[in-house]
JSON list of C-alpha atoms in Angstrom, two decimals:
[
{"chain": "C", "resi": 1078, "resn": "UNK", "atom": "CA", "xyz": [-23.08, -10.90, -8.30]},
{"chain": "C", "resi": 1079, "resn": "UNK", "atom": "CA", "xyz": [-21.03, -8.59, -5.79]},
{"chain": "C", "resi": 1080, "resn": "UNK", "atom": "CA", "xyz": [-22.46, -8.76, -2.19]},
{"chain": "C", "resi": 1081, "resn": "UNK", "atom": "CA", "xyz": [-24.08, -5.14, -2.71]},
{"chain": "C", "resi": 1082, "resn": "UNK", "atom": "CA", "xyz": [-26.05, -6.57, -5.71]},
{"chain": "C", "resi": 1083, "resn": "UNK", "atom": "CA", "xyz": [-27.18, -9.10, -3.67]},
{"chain": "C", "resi": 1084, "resn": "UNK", "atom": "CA", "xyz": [-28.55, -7.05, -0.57]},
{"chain": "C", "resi": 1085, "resn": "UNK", "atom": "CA", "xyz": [-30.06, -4.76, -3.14]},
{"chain": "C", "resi": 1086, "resn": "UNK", "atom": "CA", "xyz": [-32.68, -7.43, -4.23]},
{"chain": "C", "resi": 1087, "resn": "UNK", "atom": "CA", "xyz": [-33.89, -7.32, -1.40]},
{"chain": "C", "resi": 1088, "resn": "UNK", "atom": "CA", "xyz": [-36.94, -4.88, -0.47]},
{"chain": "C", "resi": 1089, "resn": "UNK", "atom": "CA", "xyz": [-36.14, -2.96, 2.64]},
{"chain": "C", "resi": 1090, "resn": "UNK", "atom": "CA", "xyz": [-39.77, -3.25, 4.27]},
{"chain": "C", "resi": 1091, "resn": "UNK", "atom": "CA", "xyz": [-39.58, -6.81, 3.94]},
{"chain": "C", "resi": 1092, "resn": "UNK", "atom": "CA", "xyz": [-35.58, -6.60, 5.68]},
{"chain": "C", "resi": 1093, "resn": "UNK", "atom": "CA", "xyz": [-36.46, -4.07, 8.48]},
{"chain": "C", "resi": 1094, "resn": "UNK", "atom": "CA", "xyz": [-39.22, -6.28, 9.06]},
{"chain": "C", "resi": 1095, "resn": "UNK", "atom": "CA", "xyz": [-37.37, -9.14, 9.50]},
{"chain": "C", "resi": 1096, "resn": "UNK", "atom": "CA", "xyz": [-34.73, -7.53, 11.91]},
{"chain": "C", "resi": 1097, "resn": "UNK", "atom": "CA", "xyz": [-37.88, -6.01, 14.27]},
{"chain": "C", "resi": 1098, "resn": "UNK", "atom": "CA", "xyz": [-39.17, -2.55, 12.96]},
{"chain": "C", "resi": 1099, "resn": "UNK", "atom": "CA", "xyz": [-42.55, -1.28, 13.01]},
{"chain": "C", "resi": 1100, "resn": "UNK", "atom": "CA", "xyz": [-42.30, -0.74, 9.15]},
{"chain": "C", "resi": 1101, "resn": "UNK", "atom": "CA", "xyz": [-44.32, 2.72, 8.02]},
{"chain": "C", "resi": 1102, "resn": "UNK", "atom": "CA", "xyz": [-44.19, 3.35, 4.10]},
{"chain": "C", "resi": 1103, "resn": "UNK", "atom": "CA", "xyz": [-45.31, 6.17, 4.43]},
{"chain": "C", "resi": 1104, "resn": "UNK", "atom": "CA", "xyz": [-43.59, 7.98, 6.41]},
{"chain": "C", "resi": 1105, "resn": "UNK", "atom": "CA", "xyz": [-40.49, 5.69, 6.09]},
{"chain": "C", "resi": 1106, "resn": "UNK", "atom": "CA", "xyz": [-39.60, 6.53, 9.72]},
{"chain": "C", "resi": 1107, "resn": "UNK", "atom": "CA", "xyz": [-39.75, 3.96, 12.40]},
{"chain": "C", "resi": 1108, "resn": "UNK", "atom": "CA", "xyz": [-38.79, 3.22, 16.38]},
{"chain": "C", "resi": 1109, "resn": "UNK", "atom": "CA", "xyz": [-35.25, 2.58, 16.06]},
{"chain": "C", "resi": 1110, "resn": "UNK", "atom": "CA", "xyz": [-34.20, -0.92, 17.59]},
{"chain": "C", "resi": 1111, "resn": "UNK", "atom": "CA", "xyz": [-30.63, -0.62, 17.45]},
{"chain": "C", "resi": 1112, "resn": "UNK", "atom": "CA", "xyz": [-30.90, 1.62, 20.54]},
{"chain": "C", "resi": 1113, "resn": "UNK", "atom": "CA", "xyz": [-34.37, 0.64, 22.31]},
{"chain": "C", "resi": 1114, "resn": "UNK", "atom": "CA", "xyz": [-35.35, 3.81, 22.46]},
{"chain": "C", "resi": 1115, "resn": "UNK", "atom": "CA", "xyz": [-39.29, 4.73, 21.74]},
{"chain": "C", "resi": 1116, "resn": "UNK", "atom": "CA", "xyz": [-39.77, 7.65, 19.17]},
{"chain": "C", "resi": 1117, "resn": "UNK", "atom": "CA", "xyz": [-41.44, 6.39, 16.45]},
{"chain": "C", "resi": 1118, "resn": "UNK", "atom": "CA", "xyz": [-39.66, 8.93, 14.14]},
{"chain": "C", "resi": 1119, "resn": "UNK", "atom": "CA", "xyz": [-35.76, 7.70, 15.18]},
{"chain": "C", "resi": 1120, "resn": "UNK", "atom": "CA", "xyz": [-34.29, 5.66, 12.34]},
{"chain": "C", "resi": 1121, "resn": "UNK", "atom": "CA", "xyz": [-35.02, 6.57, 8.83]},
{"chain": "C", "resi": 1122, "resn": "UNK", "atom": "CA", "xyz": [-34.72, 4.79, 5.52]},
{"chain": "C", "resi": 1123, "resn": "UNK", "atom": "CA", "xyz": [-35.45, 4.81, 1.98]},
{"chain": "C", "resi": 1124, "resn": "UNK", "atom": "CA", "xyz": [-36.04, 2.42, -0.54]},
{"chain": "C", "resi": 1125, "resn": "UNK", "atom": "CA", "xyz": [-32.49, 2.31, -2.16]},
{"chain": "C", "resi": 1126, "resn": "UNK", "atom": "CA", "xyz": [-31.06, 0.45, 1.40]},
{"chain": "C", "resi": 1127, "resn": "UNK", "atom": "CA", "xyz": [-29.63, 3.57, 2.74]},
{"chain": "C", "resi": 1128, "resn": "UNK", "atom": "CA", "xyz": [-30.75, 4.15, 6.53]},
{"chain": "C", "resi": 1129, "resn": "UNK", "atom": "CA", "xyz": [-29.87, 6.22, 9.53]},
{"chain": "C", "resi": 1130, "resn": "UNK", "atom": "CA", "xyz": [-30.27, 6.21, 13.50]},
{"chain": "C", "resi": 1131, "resn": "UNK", "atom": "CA", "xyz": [-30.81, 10.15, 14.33]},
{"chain": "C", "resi": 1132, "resn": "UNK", "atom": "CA", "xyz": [-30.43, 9.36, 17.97]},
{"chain": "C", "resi": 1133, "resn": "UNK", "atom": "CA", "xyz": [-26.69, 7.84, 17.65]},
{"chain": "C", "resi": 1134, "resn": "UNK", "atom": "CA", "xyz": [-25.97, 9.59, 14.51]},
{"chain": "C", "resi": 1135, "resn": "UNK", "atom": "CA", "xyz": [-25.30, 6.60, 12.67]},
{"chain": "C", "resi": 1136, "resn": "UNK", "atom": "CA", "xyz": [-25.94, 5.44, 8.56]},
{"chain": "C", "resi": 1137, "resn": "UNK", "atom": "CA", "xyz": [-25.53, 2.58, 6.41]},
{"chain": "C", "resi": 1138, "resn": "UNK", "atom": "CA", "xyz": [-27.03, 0.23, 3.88]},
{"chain": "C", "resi": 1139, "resn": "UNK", "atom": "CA", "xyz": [-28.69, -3.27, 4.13]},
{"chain": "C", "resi": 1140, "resn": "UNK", "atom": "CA", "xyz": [-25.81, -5.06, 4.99]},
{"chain": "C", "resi": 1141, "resn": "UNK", "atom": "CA", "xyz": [-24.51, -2.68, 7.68]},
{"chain": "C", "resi": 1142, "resn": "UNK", "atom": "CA", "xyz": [-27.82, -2.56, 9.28]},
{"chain": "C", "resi": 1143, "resn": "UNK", "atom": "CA", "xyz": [-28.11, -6.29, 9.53]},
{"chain": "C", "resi": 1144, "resn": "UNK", "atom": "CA", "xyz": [-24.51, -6.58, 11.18]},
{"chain": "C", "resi": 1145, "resn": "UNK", "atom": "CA", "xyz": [-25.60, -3.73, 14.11]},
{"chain": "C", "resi": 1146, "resn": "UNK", "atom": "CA", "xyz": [-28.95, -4.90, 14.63]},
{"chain": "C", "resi": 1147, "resn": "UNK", "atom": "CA", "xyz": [-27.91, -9.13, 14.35]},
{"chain": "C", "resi": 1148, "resn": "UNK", "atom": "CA", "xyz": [-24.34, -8.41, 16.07]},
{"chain": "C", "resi": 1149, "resn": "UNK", "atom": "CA", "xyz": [-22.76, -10.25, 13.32]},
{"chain": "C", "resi": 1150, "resn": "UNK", "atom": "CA", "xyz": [-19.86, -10.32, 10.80]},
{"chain": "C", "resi": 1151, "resn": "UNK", "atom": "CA", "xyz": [-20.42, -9.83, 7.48]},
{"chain": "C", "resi": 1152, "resn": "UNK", "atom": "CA", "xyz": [-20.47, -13.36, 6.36]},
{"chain": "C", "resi": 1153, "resn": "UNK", "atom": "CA", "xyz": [-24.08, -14.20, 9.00]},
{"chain": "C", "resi": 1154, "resn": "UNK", "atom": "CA", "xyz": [-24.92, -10.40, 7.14]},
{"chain": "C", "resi": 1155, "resn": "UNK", "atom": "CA", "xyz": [-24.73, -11.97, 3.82]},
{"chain": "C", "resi": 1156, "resn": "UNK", "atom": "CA", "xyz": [-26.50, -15.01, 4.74]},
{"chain": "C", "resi": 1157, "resn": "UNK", "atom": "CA", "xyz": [-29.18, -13.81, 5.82]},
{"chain": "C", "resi": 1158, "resn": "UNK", "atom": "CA", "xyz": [-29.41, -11.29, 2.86]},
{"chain": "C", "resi": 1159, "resn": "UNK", "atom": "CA", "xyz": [-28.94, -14.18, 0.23]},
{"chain": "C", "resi": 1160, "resn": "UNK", "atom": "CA", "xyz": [-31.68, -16.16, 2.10]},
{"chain": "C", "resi": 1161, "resn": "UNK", "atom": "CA", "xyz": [-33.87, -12.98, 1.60]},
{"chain": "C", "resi": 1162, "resn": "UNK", "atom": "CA", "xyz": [-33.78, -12.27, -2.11]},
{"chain": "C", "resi": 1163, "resn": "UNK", "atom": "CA", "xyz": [-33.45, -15.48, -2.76]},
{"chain": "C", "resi": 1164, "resn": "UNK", "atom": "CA", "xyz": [-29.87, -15.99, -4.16]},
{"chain": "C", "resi": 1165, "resn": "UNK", "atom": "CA", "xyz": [-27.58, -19.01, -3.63]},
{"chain": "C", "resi": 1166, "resn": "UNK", "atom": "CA", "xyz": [-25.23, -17.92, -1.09]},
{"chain": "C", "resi": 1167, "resn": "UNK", "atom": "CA", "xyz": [-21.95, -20.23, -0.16]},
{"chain": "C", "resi": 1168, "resn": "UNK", "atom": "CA", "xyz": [-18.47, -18.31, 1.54]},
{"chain": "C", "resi": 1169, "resn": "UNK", "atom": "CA", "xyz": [-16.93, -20.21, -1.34]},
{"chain": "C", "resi": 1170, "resn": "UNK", "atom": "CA", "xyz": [-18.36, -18.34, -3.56]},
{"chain": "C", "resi": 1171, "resn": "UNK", "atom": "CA", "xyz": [-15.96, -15.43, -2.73]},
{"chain": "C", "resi": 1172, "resn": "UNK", "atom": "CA", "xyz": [-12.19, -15.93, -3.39]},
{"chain": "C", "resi": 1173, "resn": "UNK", "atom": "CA", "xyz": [-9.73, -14.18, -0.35]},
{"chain": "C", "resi": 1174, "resn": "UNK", "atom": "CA", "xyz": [-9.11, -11.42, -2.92]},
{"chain": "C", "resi": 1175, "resn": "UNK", "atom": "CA", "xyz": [-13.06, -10.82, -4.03]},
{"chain": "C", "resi": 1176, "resn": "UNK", "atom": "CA", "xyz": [-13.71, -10.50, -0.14]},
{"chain": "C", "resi": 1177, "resn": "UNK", "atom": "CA", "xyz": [-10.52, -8.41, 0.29]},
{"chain": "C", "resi": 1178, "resn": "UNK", "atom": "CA", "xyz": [-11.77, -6.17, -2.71]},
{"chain": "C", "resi": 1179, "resn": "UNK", "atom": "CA", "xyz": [-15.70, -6.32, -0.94]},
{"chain": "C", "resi": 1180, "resn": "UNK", "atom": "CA", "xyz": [-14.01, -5.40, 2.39]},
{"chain": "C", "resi": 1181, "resn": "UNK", "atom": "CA", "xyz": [-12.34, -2.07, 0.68]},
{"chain": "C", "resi": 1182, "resn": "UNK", "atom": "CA", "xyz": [-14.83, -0.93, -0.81]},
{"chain": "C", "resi": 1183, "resn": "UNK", "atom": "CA", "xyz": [-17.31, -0.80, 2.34]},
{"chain": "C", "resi": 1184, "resn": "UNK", "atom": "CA", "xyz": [-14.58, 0.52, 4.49]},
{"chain": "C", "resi": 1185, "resn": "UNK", "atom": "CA", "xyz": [-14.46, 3.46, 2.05]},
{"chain": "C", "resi": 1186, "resn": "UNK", "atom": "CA", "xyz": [-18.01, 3.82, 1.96]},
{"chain": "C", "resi": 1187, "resn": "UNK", "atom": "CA", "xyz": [-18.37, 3.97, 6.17]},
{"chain": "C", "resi": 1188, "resn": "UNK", "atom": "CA", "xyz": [-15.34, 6.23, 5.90]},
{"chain": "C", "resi": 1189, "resn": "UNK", "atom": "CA", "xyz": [-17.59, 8.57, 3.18]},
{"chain": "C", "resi": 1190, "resn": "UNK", "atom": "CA", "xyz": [-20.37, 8.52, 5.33]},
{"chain": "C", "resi": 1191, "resn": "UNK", "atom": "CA", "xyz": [-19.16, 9.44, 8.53]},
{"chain": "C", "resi": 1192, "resn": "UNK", "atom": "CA", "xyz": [-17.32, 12.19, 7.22]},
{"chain": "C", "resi": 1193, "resn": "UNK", "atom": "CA", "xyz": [-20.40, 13.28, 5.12]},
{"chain": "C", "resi": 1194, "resn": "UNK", "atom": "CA", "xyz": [-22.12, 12.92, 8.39]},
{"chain": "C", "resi": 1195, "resn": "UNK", "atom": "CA", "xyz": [-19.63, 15.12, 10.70]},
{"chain": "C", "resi": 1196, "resn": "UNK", "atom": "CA", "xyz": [-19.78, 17.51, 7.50]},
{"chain": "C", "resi": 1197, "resn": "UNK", "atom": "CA", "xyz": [-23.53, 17.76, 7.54]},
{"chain": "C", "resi": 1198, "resn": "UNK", "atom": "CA", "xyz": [-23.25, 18.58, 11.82]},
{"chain": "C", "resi": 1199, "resn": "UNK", "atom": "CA", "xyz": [-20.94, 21.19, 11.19]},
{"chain": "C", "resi": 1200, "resn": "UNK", "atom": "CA", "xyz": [-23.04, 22.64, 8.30]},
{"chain": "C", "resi": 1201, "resn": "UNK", "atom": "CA", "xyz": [-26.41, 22.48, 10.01]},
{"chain": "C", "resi": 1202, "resn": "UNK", "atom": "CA", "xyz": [-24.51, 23.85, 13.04]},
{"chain": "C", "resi": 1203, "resn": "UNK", "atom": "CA", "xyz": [-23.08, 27.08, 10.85]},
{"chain": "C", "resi": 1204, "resn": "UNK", "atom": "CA", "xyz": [-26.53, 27.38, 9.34]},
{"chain": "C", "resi": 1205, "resn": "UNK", "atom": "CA", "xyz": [-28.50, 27.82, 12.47]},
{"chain": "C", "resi": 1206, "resn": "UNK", "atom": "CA", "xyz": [-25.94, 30.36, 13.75]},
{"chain": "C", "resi": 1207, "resn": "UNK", "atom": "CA", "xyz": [-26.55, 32.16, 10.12]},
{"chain": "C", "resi": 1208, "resn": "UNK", "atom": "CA", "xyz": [-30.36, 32.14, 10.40]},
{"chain": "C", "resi": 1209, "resn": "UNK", "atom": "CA", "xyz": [-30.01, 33.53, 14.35]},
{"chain": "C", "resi": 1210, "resn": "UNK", "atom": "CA", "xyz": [-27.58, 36.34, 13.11]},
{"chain": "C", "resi": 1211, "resn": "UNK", "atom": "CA", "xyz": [-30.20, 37.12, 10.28]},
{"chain": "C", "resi": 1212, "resn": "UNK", "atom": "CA", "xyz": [-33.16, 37.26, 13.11]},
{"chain": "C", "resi": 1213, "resn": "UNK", "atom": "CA", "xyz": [-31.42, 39.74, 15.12]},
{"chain": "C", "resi": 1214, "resn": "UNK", "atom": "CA", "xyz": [-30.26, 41.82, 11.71]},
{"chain": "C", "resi": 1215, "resn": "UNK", "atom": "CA", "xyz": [-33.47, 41.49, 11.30]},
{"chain": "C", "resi": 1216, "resn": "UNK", "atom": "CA", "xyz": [-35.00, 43.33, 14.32]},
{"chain": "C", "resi": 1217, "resn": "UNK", "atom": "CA", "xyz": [-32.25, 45.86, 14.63]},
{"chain": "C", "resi": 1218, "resn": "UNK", "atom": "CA", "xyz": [-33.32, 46.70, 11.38]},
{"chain": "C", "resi": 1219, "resn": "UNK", "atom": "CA", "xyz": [-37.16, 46.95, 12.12]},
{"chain": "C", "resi": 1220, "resn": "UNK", "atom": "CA", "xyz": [-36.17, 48.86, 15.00]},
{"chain": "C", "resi": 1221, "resn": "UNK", "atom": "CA", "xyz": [-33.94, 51.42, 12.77]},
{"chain": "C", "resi": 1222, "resn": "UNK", "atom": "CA", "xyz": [-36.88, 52.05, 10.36]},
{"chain": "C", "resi": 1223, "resn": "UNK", "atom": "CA", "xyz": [-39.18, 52.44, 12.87]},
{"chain": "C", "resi": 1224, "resn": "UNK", "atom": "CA", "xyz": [-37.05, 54.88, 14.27]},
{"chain": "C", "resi": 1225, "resn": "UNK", "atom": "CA", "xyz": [-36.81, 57.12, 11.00]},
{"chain": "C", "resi": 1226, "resn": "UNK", "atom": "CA", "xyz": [-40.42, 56.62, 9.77]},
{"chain": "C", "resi": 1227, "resn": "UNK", "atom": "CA", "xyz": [-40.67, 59.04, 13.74]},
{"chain": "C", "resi": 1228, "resn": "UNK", "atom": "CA", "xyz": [-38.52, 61.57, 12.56]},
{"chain": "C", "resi": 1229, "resn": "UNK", "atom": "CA", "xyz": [-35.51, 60.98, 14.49]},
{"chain": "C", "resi": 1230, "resn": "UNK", "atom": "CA", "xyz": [-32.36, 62.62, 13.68]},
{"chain": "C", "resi": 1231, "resn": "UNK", "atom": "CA", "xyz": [-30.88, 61.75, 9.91]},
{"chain": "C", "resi": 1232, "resn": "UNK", "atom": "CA", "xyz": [-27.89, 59.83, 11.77]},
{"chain": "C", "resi": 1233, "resn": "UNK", "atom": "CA", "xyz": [-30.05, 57.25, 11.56]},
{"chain": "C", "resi": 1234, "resn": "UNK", "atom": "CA", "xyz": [-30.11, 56.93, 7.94]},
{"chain": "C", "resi": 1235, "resn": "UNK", "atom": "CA", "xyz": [-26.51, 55.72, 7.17]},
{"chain": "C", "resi": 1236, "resn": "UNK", "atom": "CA", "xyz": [-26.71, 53.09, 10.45]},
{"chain": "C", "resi": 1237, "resn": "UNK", "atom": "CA", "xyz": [-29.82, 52.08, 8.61]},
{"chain": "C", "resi": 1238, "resn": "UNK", "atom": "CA", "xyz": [-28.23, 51.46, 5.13]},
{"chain": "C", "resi": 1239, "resn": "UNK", "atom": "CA", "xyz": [-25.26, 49.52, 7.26]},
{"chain": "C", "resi": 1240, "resn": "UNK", "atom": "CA", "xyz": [-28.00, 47.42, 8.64]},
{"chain": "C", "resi": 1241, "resn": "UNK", "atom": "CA", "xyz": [-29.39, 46.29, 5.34]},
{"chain": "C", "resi": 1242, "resn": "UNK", "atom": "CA", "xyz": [-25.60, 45.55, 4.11]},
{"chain": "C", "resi": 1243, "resn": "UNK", "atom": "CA", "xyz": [-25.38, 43.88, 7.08]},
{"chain": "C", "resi": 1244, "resn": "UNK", "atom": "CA", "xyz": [-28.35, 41.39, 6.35]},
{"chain": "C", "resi": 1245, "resn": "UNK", "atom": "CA", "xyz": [-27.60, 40.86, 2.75]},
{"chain": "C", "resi": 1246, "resn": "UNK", "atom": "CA", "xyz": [-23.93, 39.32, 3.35]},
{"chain": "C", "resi": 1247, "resn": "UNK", "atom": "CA", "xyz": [-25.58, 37.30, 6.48]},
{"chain": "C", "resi": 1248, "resn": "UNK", "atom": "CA", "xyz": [-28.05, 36.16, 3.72]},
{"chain": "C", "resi": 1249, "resn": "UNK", "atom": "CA", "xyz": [-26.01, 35.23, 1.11]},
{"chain": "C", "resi": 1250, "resn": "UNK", "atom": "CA", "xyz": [-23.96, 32.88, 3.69]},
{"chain": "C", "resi": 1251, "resn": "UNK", "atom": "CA", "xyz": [-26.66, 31.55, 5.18]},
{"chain": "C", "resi": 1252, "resn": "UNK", "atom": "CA", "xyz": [-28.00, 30.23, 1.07]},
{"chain": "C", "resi": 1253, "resn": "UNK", "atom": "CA", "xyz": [-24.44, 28.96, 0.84]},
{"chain": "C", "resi": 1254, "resn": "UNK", "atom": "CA", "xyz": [-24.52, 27.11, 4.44]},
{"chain": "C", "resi": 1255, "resn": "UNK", "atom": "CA", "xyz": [-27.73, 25.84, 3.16]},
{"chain": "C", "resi": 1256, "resn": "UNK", "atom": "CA", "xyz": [-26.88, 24.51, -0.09]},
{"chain": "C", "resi": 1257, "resn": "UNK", "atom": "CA", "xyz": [-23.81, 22.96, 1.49]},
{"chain": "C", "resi": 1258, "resn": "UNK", "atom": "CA", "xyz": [-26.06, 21.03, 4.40]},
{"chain": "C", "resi": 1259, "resn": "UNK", "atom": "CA", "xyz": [-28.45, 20.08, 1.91]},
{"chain": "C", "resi": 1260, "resn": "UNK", "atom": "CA", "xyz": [-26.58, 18.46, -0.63]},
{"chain": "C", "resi": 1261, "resn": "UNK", "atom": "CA", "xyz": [-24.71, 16.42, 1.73]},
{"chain": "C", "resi": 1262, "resn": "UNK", "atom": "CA", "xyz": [-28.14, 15.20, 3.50]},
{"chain": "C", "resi": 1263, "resn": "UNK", "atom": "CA", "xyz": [-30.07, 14.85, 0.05]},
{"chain": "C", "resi": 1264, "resn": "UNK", "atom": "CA", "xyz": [-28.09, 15.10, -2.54]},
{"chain": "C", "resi": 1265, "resn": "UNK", "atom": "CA", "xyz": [-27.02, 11.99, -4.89]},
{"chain": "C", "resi": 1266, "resn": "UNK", "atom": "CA", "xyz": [-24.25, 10.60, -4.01]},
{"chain": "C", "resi": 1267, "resn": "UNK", "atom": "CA", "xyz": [-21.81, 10.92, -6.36]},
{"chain": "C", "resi": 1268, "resn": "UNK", "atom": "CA", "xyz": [-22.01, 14.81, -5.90]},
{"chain": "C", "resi": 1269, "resn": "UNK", "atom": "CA", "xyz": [-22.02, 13.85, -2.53]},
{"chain": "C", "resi": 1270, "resn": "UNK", "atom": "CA", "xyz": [-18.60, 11.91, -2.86]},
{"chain": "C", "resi": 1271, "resn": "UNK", "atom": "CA", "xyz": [-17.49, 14.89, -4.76]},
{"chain": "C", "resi": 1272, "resn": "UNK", "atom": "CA", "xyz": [-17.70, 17.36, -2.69]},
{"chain": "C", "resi": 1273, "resn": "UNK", "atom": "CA", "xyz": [-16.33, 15.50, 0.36]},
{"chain": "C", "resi": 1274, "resn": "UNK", "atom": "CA", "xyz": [-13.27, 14.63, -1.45]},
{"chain": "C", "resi": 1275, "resn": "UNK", "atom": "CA", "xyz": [-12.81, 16.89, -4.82]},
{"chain": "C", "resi": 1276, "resn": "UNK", "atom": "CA", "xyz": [-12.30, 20.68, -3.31]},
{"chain": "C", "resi": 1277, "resn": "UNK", "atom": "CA", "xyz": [-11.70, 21.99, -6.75]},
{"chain": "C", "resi": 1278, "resn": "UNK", "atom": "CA", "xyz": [-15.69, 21.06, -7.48]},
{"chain": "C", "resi": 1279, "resn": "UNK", "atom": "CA", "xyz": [-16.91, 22.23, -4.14]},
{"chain": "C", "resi": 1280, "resn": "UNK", "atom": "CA", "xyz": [-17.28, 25.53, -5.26]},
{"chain": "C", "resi": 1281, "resn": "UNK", "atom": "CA", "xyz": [-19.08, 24.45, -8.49]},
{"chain": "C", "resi": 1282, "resn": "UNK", "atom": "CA", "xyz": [-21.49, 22.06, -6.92]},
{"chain": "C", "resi": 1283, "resn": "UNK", "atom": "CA", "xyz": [-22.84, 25.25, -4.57]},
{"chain": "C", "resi": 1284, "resn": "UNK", "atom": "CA", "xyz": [-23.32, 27.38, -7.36]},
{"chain": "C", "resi": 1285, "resn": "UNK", "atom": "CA", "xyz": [-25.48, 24.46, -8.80]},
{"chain": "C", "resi": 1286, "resn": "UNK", "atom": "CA", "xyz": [-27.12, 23.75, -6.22]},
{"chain": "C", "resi": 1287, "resn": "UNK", "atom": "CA", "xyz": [-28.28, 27.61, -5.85]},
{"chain": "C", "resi": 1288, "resn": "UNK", "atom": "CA", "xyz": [-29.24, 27.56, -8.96]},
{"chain": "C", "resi": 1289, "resn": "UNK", "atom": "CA", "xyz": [-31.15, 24.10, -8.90]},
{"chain": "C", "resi": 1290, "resn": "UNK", "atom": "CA", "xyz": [-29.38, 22.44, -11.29]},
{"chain": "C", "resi": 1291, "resn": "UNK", "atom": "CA", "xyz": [-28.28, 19.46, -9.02]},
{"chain": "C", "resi": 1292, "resn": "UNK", "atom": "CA", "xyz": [-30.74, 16.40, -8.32]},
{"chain": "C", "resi": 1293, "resn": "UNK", "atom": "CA", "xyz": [-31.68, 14.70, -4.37]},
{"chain": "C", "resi": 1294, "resn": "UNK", "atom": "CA", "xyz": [-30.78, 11.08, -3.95]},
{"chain": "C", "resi": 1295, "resn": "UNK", "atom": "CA", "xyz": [-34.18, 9.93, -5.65]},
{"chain": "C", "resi": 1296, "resn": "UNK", "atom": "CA", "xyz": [-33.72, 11.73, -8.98]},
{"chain": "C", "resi": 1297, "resn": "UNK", "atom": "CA", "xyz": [-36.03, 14.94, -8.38]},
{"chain": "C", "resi": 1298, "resn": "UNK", "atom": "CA", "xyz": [-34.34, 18.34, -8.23]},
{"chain": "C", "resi": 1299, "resn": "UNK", "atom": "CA", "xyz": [-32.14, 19.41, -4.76]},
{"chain": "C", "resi": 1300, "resn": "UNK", "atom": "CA", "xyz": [-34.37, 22.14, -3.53]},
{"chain": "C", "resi": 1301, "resn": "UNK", "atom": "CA", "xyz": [-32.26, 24.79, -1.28]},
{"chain": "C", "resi": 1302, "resn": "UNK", "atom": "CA", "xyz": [-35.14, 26.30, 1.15]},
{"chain": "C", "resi": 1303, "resn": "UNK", "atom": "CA", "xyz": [-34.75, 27.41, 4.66]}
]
């Protein structure tokens, strides 16, 4: 078994417990202790391992959360995780190159998700500003009609017509902003891997997204909503 099989045995109520969280499955939020702070709603995680700390902006799995919240290496990590689901765990058991090959393959998965995280900033960042453009389309808009509906002069009409141009392209950025943010936040991951490192799909994955044709990390259909 690789060291990710391992850690995935293992239930992650019964792991955050362990490490010191006030475990809520229901909500699946909890009082983050990797910082001390005391919002209850902090970290997140769901049942697959995956995790995240909204106050430092930080994500992993099992094993990464045991190594922040323990201080320890990824050896103590494993132990512990072995211990937990109940496998027979010995350092032995993992030649130089299996541990070389483990050590890889979690640097490129940190890599992935700290650039899917400064991705999603941006994103959610661009989306905001889309949404506070729309607002004020929005009003000068409301403002315009008003305007006509009183019988001021026909001027009006074409600035009006601009106005409504205006609002559709803001629109139609803002649902592609959207579908961007939300398919790197909740999206699976392998279209999540995709579009982080595949720009011929990117394109492709928006449209399906749009559309609804791509699935969140649990299976059920990516829903683009704002």
């Amino acid at each position: 078994m690789t060291a990710r099989e391992i850690a995935d045995l293992v239930p992650m109520p019964q792991l955050l417990d362990v490490l010191g969280f006030a475990v809520n499955e229901r909500t699946h939020r909890a009082r983050c202790v990797l910082h001390g702070g005391k919002n209850p709603t902090s970290f997140s995680w769901r049942d697959d391992g995956r995790w995240r700390c909204f106050v430092e902006n930080i994500r992993g799995d099992r094993i990464a959360l045991v190594q922040r919240v323990r201080g320890r290496g990824f050896k103590d990590a494993m132990r512990l995780l072995a211990a937990l689901s109940g496998v027979k765990w010995r350092d032995s058991t993992l030649g130089r190159a299996r541990l070389a090959k483990e050590r890889r393959e979690r640097q490129r998965l940190e890599a992935e998700a700290l650039a899917s995280l400064k991705a999603e900033r941006v994103l959610r960042l661009e989306a905001a500003e889309h949404v506070r453009a729309l607002e004020r389309l929005q009003e000068r808009a409301g403002k315009r009609l008003k305007a006509l509906m009183e019988g001021v002069p026909e001027r009006l009409v074409g600035e009006t017509e601009a106005l409504w141009s205006a609002l559709e392209f803001v629109a139609k950025h803002l649902d592609t902003s959207l579908a961007q943010y939300q398919l790197l936040a909740y999206g699976a991951e392998k279209d999540r891997f995709d579009f982080l490192s595949n720009s011929h799909r990117r394109a492709e994955l928006i449209d399906r997204a749009l559309l609804g044709g791509l699935a969140d990390d649990s299976g059920g259909p990516l829903e683009v909503t704002w």
